[in-house]
XYZ file of C-alpha atoms in Angstrom:
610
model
C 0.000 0.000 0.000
C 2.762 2.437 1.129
C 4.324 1.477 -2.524
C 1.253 2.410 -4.365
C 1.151 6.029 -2.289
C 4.646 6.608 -2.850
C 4.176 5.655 -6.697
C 1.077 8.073 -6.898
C 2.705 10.957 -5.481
C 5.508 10.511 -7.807
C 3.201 10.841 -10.984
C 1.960 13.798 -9.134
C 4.934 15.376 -8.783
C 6.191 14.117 -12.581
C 3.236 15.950 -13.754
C 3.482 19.119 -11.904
C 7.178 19.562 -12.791
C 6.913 18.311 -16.309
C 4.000 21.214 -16.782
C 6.609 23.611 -15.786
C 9.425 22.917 -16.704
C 7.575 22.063 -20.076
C 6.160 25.163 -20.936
C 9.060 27.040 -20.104
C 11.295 25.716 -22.770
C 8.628 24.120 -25.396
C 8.873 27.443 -27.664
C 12.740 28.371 -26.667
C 14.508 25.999 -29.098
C 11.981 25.752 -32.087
C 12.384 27.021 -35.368
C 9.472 25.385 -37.707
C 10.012 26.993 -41.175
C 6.540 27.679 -42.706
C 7.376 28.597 -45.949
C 9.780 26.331 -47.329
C 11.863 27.377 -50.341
C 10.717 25.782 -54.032
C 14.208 24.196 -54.591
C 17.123 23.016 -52.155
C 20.648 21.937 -53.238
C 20.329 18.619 -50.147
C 17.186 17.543 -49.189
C 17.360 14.699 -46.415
C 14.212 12.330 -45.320
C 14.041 11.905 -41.816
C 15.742 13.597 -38.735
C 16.709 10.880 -36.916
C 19.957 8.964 -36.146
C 21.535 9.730 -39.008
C 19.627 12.440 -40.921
C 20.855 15.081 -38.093
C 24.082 14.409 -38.259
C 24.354 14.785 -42.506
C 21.834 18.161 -41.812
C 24.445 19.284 -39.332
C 27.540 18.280 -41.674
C 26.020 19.437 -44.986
C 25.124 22.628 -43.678
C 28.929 23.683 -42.526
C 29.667 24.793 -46.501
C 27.266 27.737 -46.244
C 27.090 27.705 -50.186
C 24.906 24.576 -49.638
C 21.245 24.774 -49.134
C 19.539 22.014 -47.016
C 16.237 20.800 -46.348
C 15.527 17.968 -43.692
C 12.308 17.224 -43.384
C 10.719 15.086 -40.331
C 7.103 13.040 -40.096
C 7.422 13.234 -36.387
C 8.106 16.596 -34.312
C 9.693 18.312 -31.465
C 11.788 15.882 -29.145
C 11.021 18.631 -26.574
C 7.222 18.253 -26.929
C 7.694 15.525 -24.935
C 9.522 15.843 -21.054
C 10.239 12.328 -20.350
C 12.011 12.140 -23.523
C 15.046 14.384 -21.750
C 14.847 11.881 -18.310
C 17.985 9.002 -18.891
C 15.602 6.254 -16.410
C 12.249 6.579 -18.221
C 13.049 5.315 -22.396
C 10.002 2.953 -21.182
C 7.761 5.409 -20.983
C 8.056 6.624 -24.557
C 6.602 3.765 -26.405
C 3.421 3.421 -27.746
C 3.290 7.394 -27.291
C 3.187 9.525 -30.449
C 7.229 9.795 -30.672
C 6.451 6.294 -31.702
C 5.499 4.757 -34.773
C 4.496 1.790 -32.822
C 5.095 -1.099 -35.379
C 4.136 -4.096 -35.058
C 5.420 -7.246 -36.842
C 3.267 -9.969 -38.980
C 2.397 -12.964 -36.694
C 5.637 -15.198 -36.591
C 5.733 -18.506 -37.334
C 8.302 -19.520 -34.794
C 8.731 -16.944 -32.136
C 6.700 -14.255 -30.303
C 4.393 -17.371 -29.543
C 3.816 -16.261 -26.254
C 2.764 -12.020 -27.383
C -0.595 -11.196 -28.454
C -1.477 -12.380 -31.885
C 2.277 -13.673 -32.142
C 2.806 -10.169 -33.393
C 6.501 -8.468 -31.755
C 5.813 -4.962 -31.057
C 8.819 -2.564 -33.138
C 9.341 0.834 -31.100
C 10.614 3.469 -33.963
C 11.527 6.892 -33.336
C 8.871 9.671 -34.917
C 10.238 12.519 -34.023
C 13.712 15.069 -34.277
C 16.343 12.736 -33.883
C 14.416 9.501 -34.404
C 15.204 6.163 -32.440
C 18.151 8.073 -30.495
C 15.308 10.334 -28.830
C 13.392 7.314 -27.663
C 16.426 4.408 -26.878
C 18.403 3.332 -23.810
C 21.894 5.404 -24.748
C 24.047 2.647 -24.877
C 27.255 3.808 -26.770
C 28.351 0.141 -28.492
C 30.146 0.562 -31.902
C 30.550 -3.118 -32.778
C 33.560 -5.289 -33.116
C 36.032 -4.509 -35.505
C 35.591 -8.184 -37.219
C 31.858 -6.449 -38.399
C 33.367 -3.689 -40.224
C 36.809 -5.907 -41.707
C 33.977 -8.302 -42.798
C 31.914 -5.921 -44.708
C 34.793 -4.806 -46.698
C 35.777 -8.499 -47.295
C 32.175 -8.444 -48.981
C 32.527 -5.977 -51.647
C 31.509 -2.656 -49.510
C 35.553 -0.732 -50.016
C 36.110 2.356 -47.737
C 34.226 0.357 -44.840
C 36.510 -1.835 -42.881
C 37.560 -0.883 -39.205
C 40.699 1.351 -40.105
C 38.367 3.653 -42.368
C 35.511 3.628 -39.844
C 36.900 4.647 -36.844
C 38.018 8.253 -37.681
C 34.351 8.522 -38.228
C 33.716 7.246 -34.581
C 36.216 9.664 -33.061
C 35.546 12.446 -34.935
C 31.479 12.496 -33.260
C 32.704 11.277 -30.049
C 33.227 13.935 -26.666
C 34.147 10.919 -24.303
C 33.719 12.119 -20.465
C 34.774 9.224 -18.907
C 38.450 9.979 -17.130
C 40.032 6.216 -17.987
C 39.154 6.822 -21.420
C 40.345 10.586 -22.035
C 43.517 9.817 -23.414
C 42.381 6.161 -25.129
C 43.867 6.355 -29.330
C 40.370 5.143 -29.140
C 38.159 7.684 -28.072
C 37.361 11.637 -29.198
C 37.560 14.516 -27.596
C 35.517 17.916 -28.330
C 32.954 16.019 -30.617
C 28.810 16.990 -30.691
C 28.342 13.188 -29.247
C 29.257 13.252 -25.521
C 29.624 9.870 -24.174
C 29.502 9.271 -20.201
C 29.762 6.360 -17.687
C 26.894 4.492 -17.351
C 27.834 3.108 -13.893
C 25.135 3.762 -11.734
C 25.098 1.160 -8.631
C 27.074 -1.089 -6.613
C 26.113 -3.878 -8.677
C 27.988 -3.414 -11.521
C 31.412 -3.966 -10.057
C 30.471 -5.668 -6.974
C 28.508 -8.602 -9.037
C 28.864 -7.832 -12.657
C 32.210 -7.529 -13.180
C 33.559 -9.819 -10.768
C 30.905 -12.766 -11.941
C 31.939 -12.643 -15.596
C 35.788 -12.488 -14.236
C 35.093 -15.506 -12.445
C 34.027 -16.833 -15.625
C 37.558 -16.108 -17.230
C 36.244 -12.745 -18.896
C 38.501 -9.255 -18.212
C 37.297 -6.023 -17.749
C 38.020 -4.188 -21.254
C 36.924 -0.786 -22.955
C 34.047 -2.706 -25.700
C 35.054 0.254 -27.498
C 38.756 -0.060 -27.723
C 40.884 -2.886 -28.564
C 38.750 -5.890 -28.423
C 35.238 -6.149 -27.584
C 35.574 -9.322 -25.866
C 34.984 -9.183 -22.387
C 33.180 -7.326 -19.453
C 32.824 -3.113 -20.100
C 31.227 -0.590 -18.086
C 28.272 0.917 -19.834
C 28.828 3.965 -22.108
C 25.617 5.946 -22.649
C 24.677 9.106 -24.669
C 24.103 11.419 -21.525
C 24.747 14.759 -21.142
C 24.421 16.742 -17.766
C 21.861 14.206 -16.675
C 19.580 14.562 -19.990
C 19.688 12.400 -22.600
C 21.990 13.378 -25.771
C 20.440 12.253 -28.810
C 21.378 13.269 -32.186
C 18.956 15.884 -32.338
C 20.769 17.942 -29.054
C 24.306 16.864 -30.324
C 23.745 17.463 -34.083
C 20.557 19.376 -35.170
C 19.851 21.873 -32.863
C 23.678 23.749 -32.893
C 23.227 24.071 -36.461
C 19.746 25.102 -36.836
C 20.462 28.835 -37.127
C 22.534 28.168 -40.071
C 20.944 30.501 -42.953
C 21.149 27.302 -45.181
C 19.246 24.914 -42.813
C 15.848 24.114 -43.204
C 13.666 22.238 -40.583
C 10.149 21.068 -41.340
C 8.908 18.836 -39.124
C 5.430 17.235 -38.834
C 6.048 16.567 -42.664
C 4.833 12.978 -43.970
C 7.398 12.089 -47.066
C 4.903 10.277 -49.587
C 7.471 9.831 -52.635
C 10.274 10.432 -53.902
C 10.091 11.924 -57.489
C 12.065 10.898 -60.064
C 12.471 11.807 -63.566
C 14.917 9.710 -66.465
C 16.273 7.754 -63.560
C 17.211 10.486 -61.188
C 15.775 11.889 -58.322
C 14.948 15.556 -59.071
C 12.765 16.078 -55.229
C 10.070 14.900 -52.769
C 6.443 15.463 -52.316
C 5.423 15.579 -48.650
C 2.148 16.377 -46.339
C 2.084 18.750 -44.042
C -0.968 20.149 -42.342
C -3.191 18.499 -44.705
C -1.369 19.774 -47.375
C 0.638 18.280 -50.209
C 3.714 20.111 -50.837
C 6.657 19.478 -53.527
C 10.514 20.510 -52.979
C 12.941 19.793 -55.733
C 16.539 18.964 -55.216
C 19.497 20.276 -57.118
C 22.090 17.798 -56.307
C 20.609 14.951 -54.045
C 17.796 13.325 -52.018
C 18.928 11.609 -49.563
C 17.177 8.821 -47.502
C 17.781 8.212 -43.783
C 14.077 7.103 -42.403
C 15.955 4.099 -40.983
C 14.928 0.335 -41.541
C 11.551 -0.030 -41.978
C 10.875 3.364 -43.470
C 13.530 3.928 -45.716
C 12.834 0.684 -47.342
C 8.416 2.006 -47.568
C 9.105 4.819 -49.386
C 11.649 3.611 -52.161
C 8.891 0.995 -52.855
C 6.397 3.259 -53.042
C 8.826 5.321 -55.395
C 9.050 2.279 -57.451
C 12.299 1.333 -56.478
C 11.748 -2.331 -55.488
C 11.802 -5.668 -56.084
C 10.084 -5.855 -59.392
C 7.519 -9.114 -58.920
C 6.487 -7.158 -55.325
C 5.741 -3.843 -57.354
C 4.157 -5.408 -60.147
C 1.989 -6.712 -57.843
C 1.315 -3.706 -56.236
C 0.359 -1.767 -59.754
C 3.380 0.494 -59.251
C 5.633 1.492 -61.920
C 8.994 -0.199 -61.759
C 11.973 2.702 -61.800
C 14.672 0.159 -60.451
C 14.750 -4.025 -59.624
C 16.382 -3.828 -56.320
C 16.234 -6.110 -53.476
C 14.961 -3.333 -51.068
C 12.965 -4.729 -47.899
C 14.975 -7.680 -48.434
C 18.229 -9.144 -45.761
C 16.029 -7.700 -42.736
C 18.656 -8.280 -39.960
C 17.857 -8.139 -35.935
C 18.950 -8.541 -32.861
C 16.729 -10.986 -30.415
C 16.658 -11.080 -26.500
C 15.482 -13.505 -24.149
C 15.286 -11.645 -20.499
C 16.453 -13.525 -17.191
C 15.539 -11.809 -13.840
C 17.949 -12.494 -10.884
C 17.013 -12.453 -6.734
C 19.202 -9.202 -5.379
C 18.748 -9.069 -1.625
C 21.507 -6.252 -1.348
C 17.682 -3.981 -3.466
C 20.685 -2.167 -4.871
C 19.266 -1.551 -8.537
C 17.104 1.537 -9.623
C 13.779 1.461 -7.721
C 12.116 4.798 -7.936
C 10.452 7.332 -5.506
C 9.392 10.450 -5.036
C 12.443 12.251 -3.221
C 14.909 10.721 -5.938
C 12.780 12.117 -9.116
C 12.879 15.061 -7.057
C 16.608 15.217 -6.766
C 16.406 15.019 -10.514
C 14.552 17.953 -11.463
C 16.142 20.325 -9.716
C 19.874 19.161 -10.081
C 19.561 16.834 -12.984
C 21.325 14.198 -10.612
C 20.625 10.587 -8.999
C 19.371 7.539 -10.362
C 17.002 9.281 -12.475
C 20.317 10.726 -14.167
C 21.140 7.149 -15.310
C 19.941 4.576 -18.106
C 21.078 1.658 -15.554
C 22.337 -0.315 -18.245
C 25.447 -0.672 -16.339
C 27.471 -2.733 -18.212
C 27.870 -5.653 -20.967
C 29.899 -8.591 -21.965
C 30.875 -10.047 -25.353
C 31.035 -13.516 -25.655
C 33.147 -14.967 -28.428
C 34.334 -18.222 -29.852
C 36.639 -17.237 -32.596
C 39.260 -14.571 -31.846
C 39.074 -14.021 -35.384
C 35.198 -13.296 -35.788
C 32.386 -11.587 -33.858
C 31.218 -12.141 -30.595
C 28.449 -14.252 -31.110
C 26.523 -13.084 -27.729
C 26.182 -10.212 -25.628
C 25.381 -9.839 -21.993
C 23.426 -6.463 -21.005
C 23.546 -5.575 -17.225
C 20.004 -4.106 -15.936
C 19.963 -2.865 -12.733
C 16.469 -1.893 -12.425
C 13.487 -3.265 -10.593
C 10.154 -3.643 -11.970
C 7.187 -2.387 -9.432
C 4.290 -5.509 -10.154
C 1.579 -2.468 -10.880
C 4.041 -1.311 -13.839
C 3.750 -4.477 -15.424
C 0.346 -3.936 -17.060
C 1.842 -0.830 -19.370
C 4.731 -2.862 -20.269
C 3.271 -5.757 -21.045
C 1.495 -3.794 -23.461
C 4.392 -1.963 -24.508
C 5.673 -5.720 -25.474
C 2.318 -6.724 -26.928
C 2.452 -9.484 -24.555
C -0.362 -11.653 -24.143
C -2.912 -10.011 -21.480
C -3.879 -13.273 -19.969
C 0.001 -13.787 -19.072
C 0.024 -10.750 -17.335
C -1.703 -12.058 -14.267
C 0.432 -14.393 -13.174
C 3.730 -12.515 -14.036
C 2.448 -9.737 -11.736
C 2.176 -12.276 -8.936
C 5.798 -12.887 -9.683
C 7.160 -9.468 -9.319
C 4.699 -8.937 -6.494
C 6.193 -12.202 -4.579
C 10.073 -10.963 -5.306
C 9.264 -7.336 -3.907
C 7.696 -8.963 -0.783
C 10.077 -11.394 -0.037
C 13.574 -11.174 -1.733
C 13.420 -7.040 -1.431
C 14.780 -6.694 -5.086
C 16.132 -8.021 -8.554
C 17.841 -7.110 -11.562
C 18.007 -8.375 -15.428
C 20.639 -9.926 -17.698
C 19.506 -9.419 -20.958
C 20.512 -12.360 -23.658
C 21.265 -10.711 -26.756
C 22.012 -12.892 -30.179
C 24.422 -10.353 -31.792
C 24.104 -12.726 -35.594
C 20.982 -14.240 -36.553
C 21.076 -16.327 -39.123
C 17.422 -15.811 -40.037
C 16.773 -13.380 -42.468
C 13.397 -11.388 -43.008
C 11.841 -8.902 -45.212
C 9.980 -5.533 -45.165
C 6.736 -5.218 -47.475
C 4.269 -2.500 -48.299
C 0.769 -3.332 -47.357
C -0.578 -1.517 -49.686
C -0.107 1.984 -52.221
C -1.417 4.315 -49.510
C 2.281 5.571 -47.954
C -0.012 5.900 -44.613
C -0.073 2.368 -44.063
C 2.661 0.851 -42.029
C 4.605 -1.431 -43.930
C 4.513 -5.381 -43.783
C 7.343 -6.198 -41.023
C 8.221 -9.733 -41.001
C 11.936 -10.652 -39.520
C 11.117 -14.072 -39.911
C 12.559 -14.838 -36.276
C 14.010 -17.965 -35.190
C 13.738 -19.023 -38.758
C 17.398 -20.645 -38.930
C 17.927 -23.678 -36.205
C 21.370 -21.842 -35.222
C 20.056 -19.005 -34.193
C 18.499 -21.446 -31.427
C 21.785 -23.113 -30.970
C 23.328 -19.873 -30.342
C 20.842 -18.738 -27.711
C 21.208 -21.679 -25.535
C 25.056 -21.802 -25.543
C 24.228 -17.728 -24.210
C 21.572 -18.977 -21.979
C 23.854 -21.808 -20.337
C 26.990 -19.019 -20.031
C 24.102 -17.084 -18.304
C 23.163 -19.638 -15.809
C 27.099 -20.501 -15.104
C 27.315 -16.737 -14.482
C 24.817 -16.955 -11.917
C 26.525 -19.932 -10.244
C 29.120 -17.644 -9.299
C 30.473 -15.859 -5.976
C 30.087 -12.612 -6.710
C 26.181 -13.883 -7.915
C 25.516 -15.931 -5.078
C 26.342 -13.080 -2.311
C 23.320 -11.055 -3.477
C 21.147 -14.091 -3.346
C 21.303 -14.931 -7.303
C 21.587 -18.360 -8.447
C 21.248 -20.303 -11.196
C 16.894 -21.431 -10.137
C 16.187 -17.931 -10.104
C 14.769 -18.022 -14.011
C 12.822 -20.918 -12.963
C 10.772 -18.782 -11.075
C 9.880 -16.821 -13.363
C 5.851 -16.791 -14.750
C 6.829 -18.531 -17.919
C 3.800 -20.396 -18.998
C 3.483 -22.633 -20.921
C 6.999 -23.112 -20.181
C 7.397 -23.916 -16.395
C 5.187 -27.551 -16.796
C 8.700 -28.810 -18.261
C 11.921 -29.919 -16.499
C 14.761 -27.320 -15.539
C 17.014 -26.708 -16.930
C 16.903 -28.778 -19.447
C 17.177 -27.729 -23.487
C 13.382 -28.382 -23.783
C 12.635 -26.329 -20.945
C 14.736 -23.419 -22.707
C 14.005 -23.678 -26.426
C 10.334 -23.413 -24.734
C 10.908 -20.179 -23.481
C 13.098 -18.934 -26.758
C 10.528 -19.255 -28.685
C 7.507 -17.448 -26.745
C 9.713 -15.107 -25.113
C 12.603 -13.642 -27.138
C 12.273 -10.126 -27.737
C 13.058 -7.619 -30.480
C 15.974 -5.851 -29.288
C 15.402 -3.106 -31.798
C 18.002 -2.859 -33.893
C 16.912 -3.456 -37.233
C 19.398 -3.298 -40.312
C 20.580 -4.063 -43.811
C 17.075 -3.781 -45.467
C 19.291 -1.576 -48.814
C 22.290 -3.021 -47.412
C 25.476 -2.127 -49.608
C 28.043 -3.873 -52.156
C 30.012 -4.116 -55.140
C 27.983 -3.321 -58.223
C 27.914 -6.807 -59.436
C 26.140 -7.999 -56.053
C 22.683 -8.381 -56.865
C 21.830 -8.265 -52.877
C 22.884 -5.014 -52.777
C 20.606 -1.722 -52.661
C 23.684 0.627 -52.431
C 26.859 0.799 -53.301
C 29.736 1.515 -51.263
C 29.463 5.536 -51.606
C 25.616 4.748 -50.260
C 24.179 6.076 -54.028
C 21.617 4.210 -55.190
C 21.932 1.718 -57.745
C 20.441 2.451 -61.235
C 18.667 6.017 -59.554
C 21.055 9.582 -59.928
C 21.627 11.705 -57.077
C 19.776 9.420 -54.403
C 21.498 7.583 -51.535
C 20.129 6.535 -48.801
C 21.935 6.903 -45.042
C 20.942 4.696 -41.952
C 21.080 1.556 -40.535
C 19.692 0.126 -43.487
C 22.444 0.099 -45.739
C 24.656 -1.861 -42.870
C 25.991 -5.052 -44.656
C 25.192 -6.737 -41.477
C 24.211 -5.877 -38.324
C 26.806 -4.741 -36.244
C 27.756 -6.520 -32.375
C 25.740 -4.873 -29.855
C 23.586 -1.690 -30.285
C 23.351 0.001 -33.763
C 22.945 3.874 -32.811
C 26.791 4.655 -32.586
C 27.053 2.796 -36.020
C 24.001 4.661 -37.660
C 25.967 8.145 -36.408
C 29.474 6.930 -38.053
C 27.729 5.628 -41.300
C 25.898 9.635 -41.563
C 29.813 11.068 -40.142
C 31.522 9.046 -43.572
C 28.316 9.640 -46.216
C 28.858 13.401 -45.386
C 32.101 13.176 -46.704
C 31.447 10.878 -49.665
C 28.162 13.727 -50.419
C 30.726 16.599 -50.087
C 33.747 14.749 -51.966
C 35.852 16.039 -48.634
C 38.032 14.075 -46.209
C 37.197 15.527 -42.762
C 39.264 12.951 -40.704
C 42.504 12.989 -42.399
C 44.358 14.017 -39.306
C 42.412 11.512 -37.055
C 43.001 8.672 -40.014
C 46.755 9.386 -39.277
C 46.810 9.317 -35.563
C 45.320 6.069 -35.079
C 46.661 4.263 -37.988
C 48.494 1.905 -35.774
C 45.889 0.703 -34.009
């Protein structure tokens, strides 16, 4: 009861605050351009991830005109969006566009309709306004192997100038790393936010035979401490780090609220766009190049409904063909299969009243923190990827907060019952928990993305096709058994963790079969795995003779003049661990391919040794 109290009076104060502190800034930082000019020398198709970091970089040669345009608006329409503790509470909202897959044939069993909900950001800096922060740039085996694969100018050496060059690193260990950047729009901070990271963390997975290493340094293998996008306590997405210093630029144009319905192209070349905003259709010509970067799902949508396509899906559609490309095609993902852990030490984030209120006035405490507090990388060839990837979670989960995310997941409802009792049973009698997140870095399933019909307003056929490929089974059980030997350990077992505790768990129908046993497990992989959302590759790049490929290696469109398209879609594979650092370096390099430049020839020769 005294839980419920403290929980109301914290939404009482969130609201009262938020109103405030709101309306004191919601007109400070805007500058909505009403009357748009009839021609642009860039135009770029969504402010997200990447698109504010090419409308940023374009924009620095004044003699450029740009035009970014954005279905979604203001990321400071929305308060919570600025809070690093409460990504949660952004989903399903209208910074959303709320996806949701086709039913799967062999996963999501246990979600509503055996549908997987797909958070995607619809608003100024997309899915890095709505994430968790992490910082991961992948293993240097992801970009070696893309260039091994026909995409030239993309292995790790040419890559990570692009990395440094966004990077303001605030963490003191890492200040003077070869690795790291100084002075950069993107600052990156420690993540560390409890006892439990090094206390039980860290000293688990060394146990295990794992070091302590900087996942964005050397090698990825290992344990890190969490590096998140957070600035001063607020969350630093691309559209604080990128978009909004440059938006005074003379040559910058921001429209948001404006719904991209085709590209238009003329003798194979893209000449502009046609949009809607405020119920009206408007038309904006380009002088040198459109450029795509609506992300994975979107990106994909609207060169389909430009007729740039696969040619047997547009026919079928009644749209004329411009270009037979394997767009929507190669869908990549990253899955996760959750464990919960007993913590009797209740040392991860549990939040009140007093400590939301420590926030909002010094922009400090837990509220300050993601409490993603570290990872591990998992890897069985030294000459490859890691295979796996162990997030930390130090958060509990409240049982009367379950409802909302269940439906955030599009879980089941008639689940939700009985994984409230759960929570309700841990709160009462362990005193707290935290999560290890499972995370299968390299599906071998493959999916697709699909319109559903000509209307650009309908959302787009999603099918990643999960769980397709028997490895990608294989590979979650040898991560769920490393998981289990983790908890087995010291450092797990003085909290009160151990290897039971995902037994306990409200798994139906699941828990009527023997633990721990494969059956038991593959059970639970396939009703529970979640999206980890990190779609990719969807116009993934290559040579021009490989007919998988959407782009080429200087991100141009194949077949279509002065088009490219910049985002995680164009990623030859996805990357190891979280895609938004990626996305940012992929929009870093196009900038310089767009403005024939090289930006990072001083970095390039500083850390050619490494």
């Amino acid at each position: 009861m005294r839980m419920a109290q403290s929980w109301a009076l914290l939404v009482a104060v969130v609201g009262i605050l938020t109103y405030f502190s709101f309306n004191q800034k919601k007109l400070a930082n805007e500058k909505q351009y009403n009357v748009l000019n009839a021609t642009y020398d860039y135009i770029i198709v969504g402010a997200g991830s990447a698109g504010c970091v090419l409308a940023n970089r374009l924009s620095e040669d004044l003699l450029s005109t740009v035009l970014i345009v954005e279905a979604g608006g203001s990321e400071e329409e929305n308060e919570n969006m600025h809070i690093p503790a409460l990504p949660g509470l952004l989903l399903n909202t209208k910074t959303d566009w709320a996806y949701k897959t086709v039913p799967q044939k062999k996963a999501c069993m246990a979600f509503k309709d055996q549908k997987s909900a797909w958070p995607r950001g619809k608003v100024l800096g997309g899915s890095s306004s709505i994430n968790y922060m992490h910082y991961m740039r992948g293993s240097r085996h992801d970009f070696d192997g893309w260039a091994k694969e026909g995409c030239q100018g993309w292995n790790y050496k040419d890559v990570l100038p692009y990395f440094i060059k966004s990077e303001d690193i605030q963490i003191p260990s890492l200040k003077t790393s070869d690795y790291h950047g100084v002075g950069g729009p993107l600052t990156v901070s420690d993540g560390a936010s409890t006892s439990l990271v090094d206390g039980v963390y860290r000293r688990g997975m060394e146990e295990l035979g794992y070091q302590a290493v900087d996942c964005n340094g050397e090698s990825q293998t290992g344990f890190c401490f969490c590096q998140e996008t957070v600035k001063s306590g607020e969350r630093w997405s691309t559209a604080k780090a990128f978009l909004r210093p440059a938006m005074n630029r003379p040559n910058l144009h921001v429209s948001t609220n404006s719904y991209v319905t085709k590209i238009l192209i003329e003798n194979k070349k893209a000449v502009g766009i046609s949009f809607i905003r405020d119920n009206v259709k408007h038309v904006v010509k380009a002088k040198k190049e459109v450029i795509i970067s609506g992300g994975a799902v979107n990106s994909p949508q609207l060169l389909m409904l430009s007729g740039i396509g696969p040619k047997e899906h547009l026919s079928s559609m009644k749209i004329p063909l411009v270009a037979d490309l394997p767009v929507g095609n190669n869908l990549e993902d990253h899955l996760m299969i959750m464990m919960v852990f007993m913590d009797n030490s209740s040392a991860a984030f549990n939040p009140s009243t007093w400590s939301f209120l420590q926030y909002q006035l010094f922009r400090s405490g837990p509220f300050s923190k993601v409490h993603l507090e570290g990872d591990a990388f998992l890897q069985d060839d030294a000459r490859a990827p890691p295979y796996l990837q162990f997030t930390f979670y130090s958060i509990q989960v409240p049982p009367f907060m379950l409802d909302p995310m269940a439906e955030m997941v599009n879980l089941d409802p008639k689940i939700a019952k009985g994984t409230y009792d759960f929570y309700k049973r841990i709160s009462e009698e362990v005193g707290g928990s935290f999560f290890v997140e499972n995370i299968l870095l390299h599906p071998k399933s493959r999916g697709t993305i699909r319109l559903q019909s000509t209307d650009p307003f309908d959302q787009p056929l999603i099918d990643p096709n999960y769980l397709d490929h028997p490895d990608d089974i294989k590979d979650l059980l040898k991560g769920i058994n490393a998981t289990l030997r983790l908890a087995n350990t010291t450092a797990f077992r003085a909290v009160g963790a151990s290897p039971s505790d995902p037994y306990e768990e409200y798994f139906p129908p699941c828990n009527s079969l023997s633990f721990p046993s494969d059956e038991y497990w593959i059970c639970r992989i396939r009703h529970y795995t979640y999206h980890f959302d990190h779609p990719t590759s969807t116009c993934r790049m290559g040579n021009n003779d490989d007919v998988t490929a959407v782009v080429d290696p200087q991100l141009r469109v194949k077949g279509v003049k002065n088009l490219r398209v910049v985002d995680a879609s164009v990623m030859r594979h996805v990357t190891s661990g979280n895609t938004n650092a990626p996305t940012i370096m992929i929009a870093e390099k196009a900038a310089d391919l767009i403005r024939e430049i090289d930006s990072v020839k001083d970095v390039r020769n500083k850390v050619e040794h490494l």
